[in-house]
Coordinates of C-alpha atoms in Angstrom, one line a residue:
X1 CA 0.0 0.0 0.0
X2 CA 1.1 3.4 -0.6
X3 CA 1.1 6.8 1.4
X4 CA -2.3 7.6 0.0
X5 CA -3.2 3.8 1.2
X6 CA -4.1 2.5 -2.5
X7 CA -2.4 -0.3 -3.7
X8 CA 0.6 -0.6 -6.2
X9 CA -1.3 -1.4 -9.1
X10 CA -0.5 1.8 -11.0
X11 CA 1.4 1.3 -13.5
X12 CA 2.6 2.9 -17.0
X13 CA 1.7 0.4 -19.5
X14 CA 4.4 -2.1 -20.4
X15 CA 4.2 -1.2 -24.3
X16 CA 5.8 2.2 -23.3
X17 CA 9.1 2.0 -25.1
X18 CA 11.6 1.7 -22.1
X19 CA 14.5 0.1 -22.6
X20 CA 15.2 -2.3 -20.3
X21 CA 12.0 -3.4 -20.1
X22 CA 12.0 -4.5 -23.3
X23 CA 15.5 -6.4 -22.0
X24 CA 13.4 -7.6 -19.1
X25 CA 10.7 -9.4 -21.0
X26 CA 13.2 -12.0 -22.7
X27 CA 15.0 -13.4 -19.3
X28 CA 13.0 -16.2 -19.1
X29 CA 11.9 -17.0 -22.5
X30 CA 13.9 -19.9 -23.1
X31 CA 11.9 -21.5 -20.1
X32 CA 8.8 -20.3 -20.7
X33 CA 5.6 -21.8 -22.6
X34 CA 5.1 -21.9 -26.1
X35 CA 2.2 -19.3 -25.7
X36 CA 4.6 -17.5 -23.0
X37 CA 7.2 -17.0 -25.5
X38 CA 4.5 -16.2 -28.2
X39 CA 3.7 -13.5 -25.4
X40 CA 7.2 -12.2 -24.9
X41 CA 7.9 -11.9 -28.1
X42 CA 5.0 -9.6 -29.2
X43 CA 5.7 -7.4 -26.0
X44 CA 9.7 -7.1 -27.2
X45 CA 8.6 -6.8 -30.9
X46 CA 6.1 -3.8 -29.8
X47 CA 8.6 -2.2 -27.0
X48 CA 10.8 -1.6 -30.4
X49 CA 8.4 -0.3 -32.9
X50 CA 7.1 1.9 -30.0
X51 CA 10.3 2.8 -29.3
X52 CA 11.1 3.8 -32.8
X53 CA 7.7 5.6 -33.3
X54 CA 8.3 7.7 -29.9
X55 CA 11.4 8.5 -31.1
X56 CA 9.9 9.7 -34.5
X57 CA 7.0 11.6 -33.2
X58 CA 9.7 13.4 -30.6
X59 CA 12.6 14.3 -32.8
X60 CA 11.6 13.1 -37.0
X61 CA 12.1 10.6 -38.2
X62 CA 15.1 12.2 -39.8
X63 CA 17.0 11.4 -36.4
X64 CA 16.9 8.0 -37.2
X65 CA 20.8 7.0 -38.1
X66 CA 21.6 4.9 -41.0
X67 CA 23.5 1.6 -40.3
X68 CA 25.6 2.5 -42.9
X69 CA 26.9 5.4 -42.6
X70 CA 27.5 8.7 -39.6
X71 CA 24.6 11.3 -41.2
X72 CA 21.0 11.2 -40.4
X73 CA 19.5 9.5 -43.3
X74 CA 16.9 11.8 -45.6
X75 CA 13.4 12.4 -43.8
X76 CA 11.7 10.8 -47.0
X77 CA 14.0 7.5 -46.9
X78 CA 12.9 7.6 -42.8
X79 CA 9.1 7.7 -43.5
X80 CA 9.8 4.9 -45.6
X81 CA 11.5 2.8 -43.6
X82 CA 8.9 3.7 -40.6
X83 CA 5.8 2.5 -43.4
X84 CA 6.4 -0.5 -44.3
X85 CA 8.1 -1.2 -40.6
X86 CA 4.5 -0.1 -39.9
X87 CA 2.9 -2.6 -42.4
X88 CA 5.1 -5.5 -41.1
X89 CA 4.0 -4.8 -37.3
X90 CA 0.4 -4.9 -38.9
X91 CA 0.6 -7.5 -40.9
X92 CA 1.9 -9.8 -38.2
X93 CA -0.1 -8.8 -35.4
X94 CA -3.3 -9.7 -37.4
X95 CA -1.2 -13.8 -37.7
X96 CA -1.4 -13.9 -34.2
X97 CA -3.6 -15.4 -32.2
X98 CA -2.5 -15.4 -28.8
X99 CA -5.7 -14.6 -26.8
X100 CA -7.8 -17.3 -28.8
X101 CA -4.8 -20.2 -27.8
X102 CA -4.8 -19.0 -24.2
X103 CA -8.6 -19.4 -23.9
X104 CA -8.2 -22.8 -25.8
X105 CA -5.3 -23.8 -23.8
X106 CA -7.1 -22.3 -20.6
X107 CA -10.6 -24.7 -21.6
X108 CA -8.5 -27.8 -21.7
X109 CA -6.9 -27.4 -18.2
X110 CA -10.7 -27.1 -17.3
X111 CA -11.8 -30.2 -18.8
X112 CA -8.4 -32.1 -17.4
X113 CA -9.8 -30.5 -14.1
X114 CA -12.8 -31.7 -14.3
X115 CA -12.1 -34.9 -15.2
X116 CA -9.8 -35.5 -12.3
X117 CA -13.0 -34.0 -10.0
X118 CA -15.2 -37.2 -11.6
X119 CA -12.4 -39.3 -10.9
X120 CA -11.7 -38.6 -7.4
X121 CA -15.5 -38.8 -6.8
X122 CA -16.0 -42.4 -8.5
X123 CA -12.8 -44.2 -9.0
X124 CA -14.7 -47.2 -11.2
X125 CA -15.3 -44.5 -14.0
X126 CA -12.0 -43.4 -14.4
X127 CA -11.3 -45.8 -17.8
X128 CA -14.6 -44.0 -19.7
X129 CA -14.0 -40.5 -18.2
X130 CA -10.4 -40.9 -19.6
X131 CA -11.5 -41.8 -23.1
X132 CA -14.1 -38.9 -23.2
X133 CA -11.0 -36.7 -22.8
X134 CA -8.6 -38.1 -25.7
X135 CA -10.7 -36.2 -28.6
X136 CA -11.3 -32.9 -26.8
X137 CA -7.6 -32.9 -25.9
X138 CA -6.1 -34.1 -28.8
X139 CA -8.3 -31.9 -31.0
X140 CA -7.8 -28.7 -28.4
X141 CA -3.5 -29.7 -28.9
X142 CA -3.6 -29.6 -32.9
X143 CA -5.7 -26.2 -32.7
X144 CA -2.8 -24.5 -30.4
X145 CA -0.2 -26.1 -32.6
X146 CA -1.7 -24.9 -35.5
X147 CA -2.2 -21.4 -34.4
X148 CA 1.8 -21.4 -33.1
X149 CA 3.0 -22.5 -36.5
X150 CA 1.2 -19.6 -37.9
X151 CA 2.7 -17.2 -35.4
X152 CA 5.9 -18.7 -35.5
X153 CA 5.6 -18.1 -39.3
X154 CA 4.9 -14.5 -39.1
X155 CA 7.2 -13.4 -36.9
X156 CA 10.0 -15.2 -39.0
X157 CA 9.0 -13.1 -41.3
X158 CA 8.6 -10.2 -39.2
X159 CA 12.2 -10.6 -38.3
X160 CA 13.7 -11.2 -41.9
X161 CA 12.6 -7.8 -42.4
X162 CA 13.6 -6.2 -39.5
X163 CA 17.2 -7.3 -40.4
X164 CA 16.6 -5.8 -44.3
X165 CA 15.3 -2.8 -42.7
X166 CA 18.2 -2.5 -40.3
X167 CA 21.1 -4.2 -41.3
X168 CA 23.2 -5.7 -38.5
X169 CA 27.1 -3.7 -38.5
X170 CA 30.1 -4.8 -36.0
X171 CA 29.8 -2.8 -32.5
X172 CA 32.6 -0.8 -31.5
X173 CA 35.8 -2.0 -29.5
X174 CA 34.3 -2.4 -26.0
X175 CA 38.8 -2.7 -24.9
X176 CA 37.7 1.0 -23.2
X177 CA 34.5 -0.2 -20.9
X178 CA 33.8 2.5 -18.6
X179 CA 30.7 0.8 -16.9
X180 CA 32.5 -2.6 -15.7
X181 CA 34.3 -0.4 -12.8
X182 CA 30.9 0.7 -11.3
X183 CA 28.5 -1.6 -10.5
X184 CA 27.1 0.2 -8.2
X185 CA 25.9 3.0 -10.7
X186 CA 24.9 1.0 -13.4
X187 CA 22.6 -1.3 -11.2
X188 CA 21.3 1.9 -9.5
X189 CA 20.5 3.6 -13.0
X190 CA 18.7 0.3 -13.7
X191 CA 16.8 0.0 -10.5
X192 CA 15.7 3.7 -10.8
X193 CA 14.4 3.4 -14.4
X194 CA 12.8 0.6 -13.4
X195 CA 10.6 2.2 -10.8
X196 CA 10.2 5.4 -12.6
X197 CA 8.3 3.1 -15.0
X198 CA 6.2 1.4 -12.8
X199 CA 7.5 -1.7 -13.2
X200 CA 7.7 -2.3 -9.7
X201 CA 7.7 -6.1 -9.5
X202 CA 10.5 -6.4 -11.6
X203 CA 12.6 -3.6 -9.7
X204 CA 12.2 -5.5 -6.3
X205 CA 13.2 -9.1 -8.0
X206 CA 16.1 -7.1 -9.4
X207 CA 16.8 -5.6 -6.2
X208 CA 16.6 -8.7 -4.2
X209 CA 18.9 -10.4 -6.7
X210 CA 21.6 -7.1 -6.5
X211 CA 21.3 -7.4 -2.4
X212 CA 22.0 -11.3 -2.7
X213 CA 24.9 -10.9 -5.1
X214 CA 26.0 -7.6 -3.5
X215 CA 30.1 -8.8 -1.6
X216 CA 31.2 -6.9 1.3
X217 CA 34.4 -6.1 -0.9
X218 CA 32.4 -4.4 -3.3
X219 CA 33.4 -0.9 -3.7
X220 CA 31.2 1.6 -3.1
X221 CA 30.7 4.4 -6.1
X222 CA 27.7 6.4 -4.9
X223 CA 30.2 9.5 -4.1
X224 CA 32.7 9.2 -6.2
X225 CA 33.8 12.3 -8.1
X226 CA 31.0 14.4 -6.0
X227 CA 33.0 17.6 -4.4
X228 CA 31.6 19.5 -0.8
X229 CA 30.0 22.0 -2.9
X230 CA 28.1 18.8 -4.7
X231 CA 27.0 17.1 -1.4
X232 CA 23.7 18.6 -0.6
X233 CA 22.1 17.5 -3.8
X234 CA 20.0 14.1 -3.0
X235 CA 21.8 11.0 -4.9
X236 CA 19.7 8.0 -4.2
X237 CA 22.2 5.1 -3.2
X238 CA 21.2 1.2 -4.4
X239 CA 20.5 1.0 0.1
X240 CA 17.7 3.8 -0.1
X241 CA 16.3 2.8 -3.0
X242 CA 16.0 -1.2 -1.6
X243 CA 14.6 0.8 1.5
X244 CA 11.2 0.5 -0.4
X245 CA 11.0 4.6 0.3
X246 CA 11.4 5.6 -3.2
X247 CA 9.4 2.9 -4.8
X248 CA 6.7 4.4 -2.5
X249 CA 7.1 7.9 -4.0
X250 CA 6.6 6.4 -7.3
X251 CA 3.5 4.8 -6.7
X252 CA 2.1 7.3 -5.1
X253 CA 2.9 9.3 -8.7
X254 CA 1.6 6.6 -10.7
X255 CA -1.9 6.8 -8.8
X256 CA -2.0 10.3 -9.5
X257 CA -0.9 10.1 -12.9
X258 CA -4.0 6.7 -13.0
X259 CA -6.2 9.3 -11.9
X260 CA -5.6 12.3 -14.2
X261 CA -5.3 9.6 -17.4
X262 CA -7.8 7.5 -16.7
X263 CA -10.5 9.2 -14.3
X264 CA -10.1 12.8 -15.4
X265 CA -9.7 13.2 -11.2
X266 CA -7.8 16.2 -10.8
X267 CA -8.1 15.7 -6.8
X268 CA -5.4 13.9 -5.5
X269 CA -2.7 16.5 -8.4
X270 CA -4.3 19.4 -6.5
X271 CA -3.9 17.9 -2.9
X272 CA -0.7 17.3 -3.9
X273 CA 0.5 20.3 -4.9
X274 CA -1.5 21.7 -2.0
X275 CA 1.3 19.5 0.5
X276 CA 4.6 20.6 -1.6
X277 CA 3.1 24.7 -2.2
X278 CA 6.0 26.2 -0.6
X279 CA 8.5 23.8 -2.4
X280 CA 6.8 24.7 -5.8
X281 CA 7.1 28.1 -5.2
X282 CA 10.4 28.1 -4.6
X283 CA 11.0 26.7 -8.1
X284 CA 8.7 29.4 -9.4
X285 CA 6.3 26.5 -10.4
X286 CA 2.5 27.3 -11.2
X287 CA 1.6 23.7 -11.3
X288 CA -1.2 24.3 -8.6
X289 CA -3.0 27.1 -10.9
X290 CA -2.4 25.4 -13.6
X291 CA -4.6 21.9 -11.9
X292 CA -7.0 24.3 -10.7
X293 CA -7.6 25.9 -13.8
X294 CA -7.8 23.5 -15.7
X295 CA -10.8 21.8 -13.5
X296 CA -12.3 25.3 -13.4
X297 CA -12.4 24.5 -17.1
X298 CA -13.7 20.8 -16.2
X299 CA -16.7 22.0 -14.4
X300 CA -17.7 25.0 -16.9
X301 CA -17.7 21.8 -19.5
X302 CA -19.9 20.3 -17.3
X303 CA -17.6 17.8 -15.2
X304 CA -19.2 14.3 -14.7
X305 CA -22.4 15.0 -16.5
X306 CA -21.5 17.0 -19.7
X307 CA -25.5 17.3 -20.4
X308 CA -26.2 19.5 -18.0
X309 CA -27.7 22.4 -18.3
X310 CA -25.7 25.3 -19.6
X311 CA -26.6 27.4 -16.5
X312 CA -26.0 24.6 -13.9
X313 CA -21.8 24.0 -15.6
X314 CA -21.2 27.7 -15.2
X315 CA -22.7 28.2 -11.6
X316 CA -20.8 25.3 -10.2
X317 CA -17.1 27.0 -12.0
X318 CA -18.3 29.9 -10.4
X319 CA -18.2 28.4 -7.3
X320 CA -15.2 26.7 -7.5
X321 CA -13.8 29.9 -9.0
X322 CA -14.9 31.8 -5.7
X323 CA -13.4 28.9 -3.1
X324 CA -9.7 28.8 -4.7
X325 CA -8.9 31.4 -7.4
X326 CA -8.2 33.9 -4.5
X327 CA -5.7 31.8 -3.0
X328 CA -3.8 32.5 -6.6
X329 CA -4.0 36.0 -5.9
X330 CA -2.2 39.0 -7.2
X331 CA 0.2 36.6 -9.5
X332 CA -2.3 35.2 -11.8
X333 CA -4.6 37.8 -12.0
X334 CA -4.5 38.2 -16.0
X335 CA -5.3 34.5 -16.0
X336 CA -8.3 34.4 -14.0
X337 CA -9.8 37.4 -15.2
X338 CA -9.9 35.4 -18.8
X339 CA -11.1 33.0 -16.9
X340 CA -13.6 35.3 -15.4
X341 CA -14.7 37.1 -18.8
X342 CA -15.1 34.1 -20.4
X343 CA -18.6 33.8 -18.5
X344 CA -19.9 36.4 -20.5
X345 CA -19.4 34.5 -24.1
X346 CA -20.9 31.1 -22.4
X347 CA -23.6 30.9 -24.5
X348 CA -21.3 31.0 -27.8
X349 CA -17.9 30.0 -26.5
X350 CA -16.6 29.0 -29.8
X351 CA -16.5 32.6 -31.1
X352 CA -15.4 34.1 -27.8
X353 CA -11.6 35.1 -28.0
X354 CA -11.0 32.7 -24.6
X355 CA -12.2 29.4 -26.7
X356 CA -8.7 28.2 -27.0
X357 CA -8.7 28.0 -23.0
X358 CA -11.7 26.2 -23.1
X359 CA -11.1 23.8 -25.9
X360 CA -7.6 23.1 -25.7
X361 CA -6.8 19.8 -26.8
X362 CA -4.0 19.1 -24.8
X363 CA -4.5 20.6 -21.8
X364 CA -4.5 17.1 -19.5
X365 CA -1.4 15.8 -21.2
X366 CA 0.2 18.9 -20.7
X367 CA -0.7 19.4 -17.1
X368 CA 0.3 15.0 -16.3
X369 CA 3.6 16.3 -17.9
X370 CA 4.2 18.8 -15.9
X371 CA 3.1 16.9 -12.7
X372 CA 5.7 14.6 -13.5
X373 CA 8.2 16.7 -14.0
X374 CA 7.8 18.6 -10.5
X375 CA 7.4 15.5 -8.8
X376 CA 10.2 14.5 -9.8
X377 CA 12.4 17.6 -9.4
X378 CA 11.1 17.7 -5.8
X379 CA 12.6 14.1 -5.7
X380 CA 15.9 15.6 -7.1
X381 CA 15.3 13.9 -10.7
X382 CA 15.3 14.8 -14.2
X383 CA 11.5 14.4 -15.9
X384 CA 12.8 11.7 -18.1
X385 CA 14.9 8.8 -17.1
X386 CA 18.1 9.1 -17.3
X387 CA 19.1 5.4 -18.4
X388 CA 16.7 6.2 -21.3
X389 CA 18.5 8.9 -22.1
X390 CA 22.1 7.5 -22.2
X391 CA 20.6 4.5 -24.2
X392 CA 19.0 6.2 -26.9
X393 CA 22.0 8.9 -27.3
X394 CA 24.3 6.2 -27.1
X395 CA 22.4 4.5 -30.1
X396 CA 22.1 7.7 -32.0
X397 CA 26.0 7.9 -31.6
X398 CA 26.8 4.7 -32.7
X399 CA 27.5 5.0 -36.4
X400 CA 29.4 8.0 -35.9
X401 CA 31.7 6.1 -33.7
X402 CA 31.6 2.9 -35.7
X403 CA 32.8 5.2 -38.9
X404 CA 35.9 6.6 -36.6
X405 CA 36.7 2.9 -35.6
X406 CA 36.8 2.1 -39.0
X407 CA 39.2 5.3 -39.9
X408 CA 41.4 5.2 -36.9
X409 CA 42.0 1.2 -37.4
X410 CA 42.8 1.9 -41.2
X411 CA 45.5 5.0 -40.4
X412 CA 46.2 2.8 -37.2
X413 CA 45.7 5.5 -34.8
X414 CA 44.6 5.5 -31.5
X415 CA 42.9 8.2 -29.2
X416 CA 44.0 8.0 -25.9
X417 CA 42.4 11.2 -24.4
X418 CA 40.0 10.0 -21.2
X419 CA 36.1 12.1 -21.1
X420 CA 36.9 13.3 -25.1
X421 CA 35.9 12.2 -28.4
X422 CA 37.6 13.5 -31.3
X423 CA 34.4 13.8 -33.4
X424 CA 31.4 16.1 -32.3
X425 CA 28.3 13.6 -31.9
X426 CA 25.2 14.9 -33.2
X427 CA 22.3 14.8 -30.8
X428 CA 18.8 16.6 -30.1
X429 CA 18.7 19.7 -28.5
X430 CA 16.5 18.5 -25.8
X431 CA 19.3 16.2 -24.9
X432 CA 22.4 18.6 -24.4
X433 CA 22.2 19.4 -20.9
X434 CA 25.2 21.1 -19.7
X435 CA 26.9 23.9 -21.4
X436 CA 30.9 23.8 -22.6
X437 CA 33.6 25.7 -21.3
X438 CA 36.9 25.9 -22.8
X439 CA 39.6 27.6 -20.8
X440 CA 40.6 30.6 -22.7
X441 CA 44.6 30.1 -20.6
X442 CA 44.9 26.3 -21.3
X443 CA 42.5 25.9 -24.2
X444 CA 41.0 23.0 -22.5
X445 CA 38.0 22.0 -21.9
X446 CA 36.8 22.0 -18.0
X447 CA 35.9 19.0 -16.5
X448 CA 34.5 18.0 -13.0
X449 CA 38.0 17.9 -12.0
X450 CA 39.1 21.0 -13.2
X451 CA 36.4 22.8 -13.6
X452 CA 35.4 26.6 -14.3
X453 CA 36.3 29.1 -11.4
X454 CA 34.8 33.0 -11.5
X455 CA 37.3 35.5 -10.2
X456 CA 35.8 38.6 -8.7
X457 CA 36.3 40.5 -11.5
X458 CA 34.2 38.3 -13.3
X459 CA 36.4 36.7 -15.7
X460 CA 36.2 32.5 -15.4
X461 CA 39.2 30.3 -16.4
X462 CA 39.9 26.8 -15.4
X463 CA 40.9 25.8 -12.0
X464 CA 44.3 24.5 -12.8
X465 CA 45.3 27.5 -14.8
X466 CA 44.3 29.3 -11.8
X467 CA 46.3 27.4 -9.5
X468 CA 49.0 27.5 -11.9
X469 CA 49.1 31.6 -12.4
X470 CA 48.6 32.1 -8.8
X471 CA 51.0 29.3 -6.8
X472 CA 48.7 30.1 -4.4
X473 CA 49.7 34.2 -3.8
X474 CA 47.8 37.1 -5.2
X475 CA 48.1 37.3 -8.8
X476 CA 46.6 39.7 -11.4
X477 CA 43.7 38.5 -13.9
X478 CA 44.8 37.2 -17.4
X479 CA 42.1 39.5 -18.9
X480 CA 41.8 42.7 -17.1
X481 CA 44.2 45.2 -14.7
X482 CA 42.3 43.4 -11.2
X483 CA 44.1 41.4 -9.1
X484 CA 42.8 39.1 -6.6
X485 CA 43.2 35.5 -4.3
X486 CA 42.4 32.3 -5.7
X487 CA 40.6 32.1 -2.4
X488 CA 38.0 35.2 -3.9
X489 CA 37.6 32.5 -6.9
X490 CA 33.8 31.1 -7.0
X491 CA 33.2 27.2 -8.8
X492 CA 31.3 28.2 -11.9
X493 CA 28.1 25.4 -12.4
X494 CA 27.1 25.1 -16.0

């Protein structure tokens, strides 16, 4: 049970392209039931297409990265690719017949149950109830058999062209692996994605399994790198998160999030914000407006009974506009006197100048977006997980770094500098996250070991070239006639 006393049964559903839950759903295939597997496979097969049509509808498809070569391929050869990947997924999910076998499969187990009922209860029948059961079975076995040669045959299909689509190419070297020294991260950046999906039941299996394999000798990683400065920021360690106190957090969002999706119950977002006002105001957030408005909006459409009368819709937003608009008070004034004048066009909304408040298509997917992203600042998090991140801007860099394999092994060349790439890696702009600093003393770029220190003059170099001009004395700045102590120098965070 959660704070809110529901139960953990809020979930995101599992075709919601996340990767590793689409990794999760083939660890026990090879032990699993014909119709399992059949299962499996559909859910891995849809994780990907989803995953590719998420990816479309966020960025084009003209971010999808031919196998071939480092360049985004051209937005008409992506549509293509993304049709007849389309028609494929169509064309096979009409060959399957999963739920049909399952209820087969699901009525013989009834008739074997039965029969061992009738003979428990009367031993002496047991040779004619067992014939009676030879032609219902037999025929019930040939049907699923049937049915998982047809799937089978579509998905061979399926996955022929899958591989014409997207041609299988040689990874890169994996002689650098930067992951295998830190278990502790990785497994945390699995466990966290894994509850920041809802996939609850498989993040306590793979917690229990980390907490059985975990040695005593096993370094610990959750601070490394992290200066004083960086210490009040909340990092969830692989102990808090197996404390069950995070998973609870998420459920608790998930409900929420269940309720806005599914119920159109704005309730429990506004109680919530309600608890965490001070905290949102500190961020500047108008997330509790925002809730309220938009059910202000809810009730002038009519709320649960959008046949009411006319008159009856806009008395009860009234109301509610009466009992909480003035807590919002002078800061969205503008806001709520559209809200307000909007009355006055009720009986013709549509050519009012406020009907785009009123009849704005994605005002609940807007407001569950911005729920979760305040919830989860206010949990120290980024909206988005960041294993989802990595993995999808690791596979858009892949064939840029495949291409410089290829050249530096052909000039044999090598590049040995650590945190670096020699090639800029083109991503989205809603994936760059930090800004670059080059030191205009060393001409290097700052890292979180030397990074970017502000001198009270307001010039920033990097913090070895600091130490380095000053040897620890007063020293005048590279850039302008002040001089001051590398003591005066502030830690520039970009």
């Amino acid at each position: 049970m959660n704070a809110r006393g529901q139960p953990h049964c809020w979930s995101r559903p599992h075709l919601e392209p996340g990767l590793v839950t689409a990794t999760f759903s083939w660890t026990s295939s090879s032990l699993a039931t014909p119709t399992r597997q059949l299962q499996l496979f559909r859910r891995q097969r849809l994780n990907i297409v989803c995953l590719l049509i998420r990816h479309c509808s966020t960025y084009g498809p003209s971010h999808i990265l031919d196998s071939t070569s480092a360049v985004p391929i051209s937005r008409s050869r992506a549509w293509w690719i993304m049709d007849l990947l389309q028609k494929e997924h169509d064309r096979v999910w009409r060959r399957l017949k999963a739920g049909k076998t399952i209820n087969e499969v699901q009525s013989t187990i009834d008739l074997l149950q039965e029969a061992r009922n009738a003979i428990a209860a009367d031993p002496t029948k047991a040779s004619i109830t067992l014939a009676k059961l030879q032609n219902p079975v037999k025929a019930s076995f040939d049907t699923t058999n049937d049915s998982l040669k047809e799937a089978h045959s579509g998905l061979n299909k399926y996955t022929k062209a899958l591989e014409k689509l997207f041609k299988d190419r040689p990874l890169p070297s994996t002689e650098y692996d930067a992951l295998s020294s830190s278990p502790a991260l990785v497994n945390r950046a699995i466990a966290m994605h894994l509850l920041r999906e809802g996939q609850f039941s498989v993040a306590s299996t793979f917690l229990s399994e980390i907490a059985q394999d975990k040695t005593p000798a096993q370094p610990d990683y959750e601070g490394s790198g992290r200066s004083s400065d960086e210490k009040f920021q909340p990092v969830f360690s692989l102990d808090q998160i197996q404390s069950g106190e995070i998973r609870e957090q998420f459920a608790s969002m998930y409900y929420i999030l269940h309720e806005l999706k599914e119920k159109s119950n704005l309730l429990p977002a506004i109680e919530w914000a309600r608890e965490n006002r001070s905290l949102l105001e500190a961020r500047g957030s108008n997330l509790e407006f925002d809730l309220c408005r938009l059910r202000f909006v809810w009730l002038f459409h009519g709320g649960n009974d959008p046949q009411s009368p006319m008159t009856t819709r806009r008395q009860a937003a009234l109301d509610y506009a009466r009992q909480e608009f003035s807590n919002f008070m002078p800061r969205h004034l503008k806001e709520i006197q559209q809200l307000m004048g909007a009355m006055a066009f009720s009986p013709n909304l549509q050519a009012s100048p406020y009907r785009h408040i009123f009849n704005n298509t994605t005002a609940w997917s807007d407001v569950s977006q911005s729920f979760t992203r305040e919830f989860c600042s206010l949990l120290g998090l980024s909206a988005d997980s960041p294993l989802y991140i990595a993995a999808t801007a690791g596979a858009i860099a892949l064939p840029t770094l495949l291409k410089l394999q290829t050249i530096m092994k052909a000039k044999r060349t090598e590049w040995t500098t650590q945190d670096e790439l020699p090639v800029e890696i083109p991503l989205p702009h809603s994936y760059l996250f930090h800004s670059i600093f080059v030191c205009p003393v060393s001409k290097e770029q700052t890292t979180d070991q030397n990074p970017p220190m502000m001198m009270p003059c307001g010039h920033v170099i990097a913090q070895e070239s600091l130490q380095r001009i000053s040897k620890g004395n007063k020293f005048k700045c590279p850039y302008c006639p002040n001089e001051s102590h590398p003591r005066d120098a502030r830690k520039v965070f970009l």
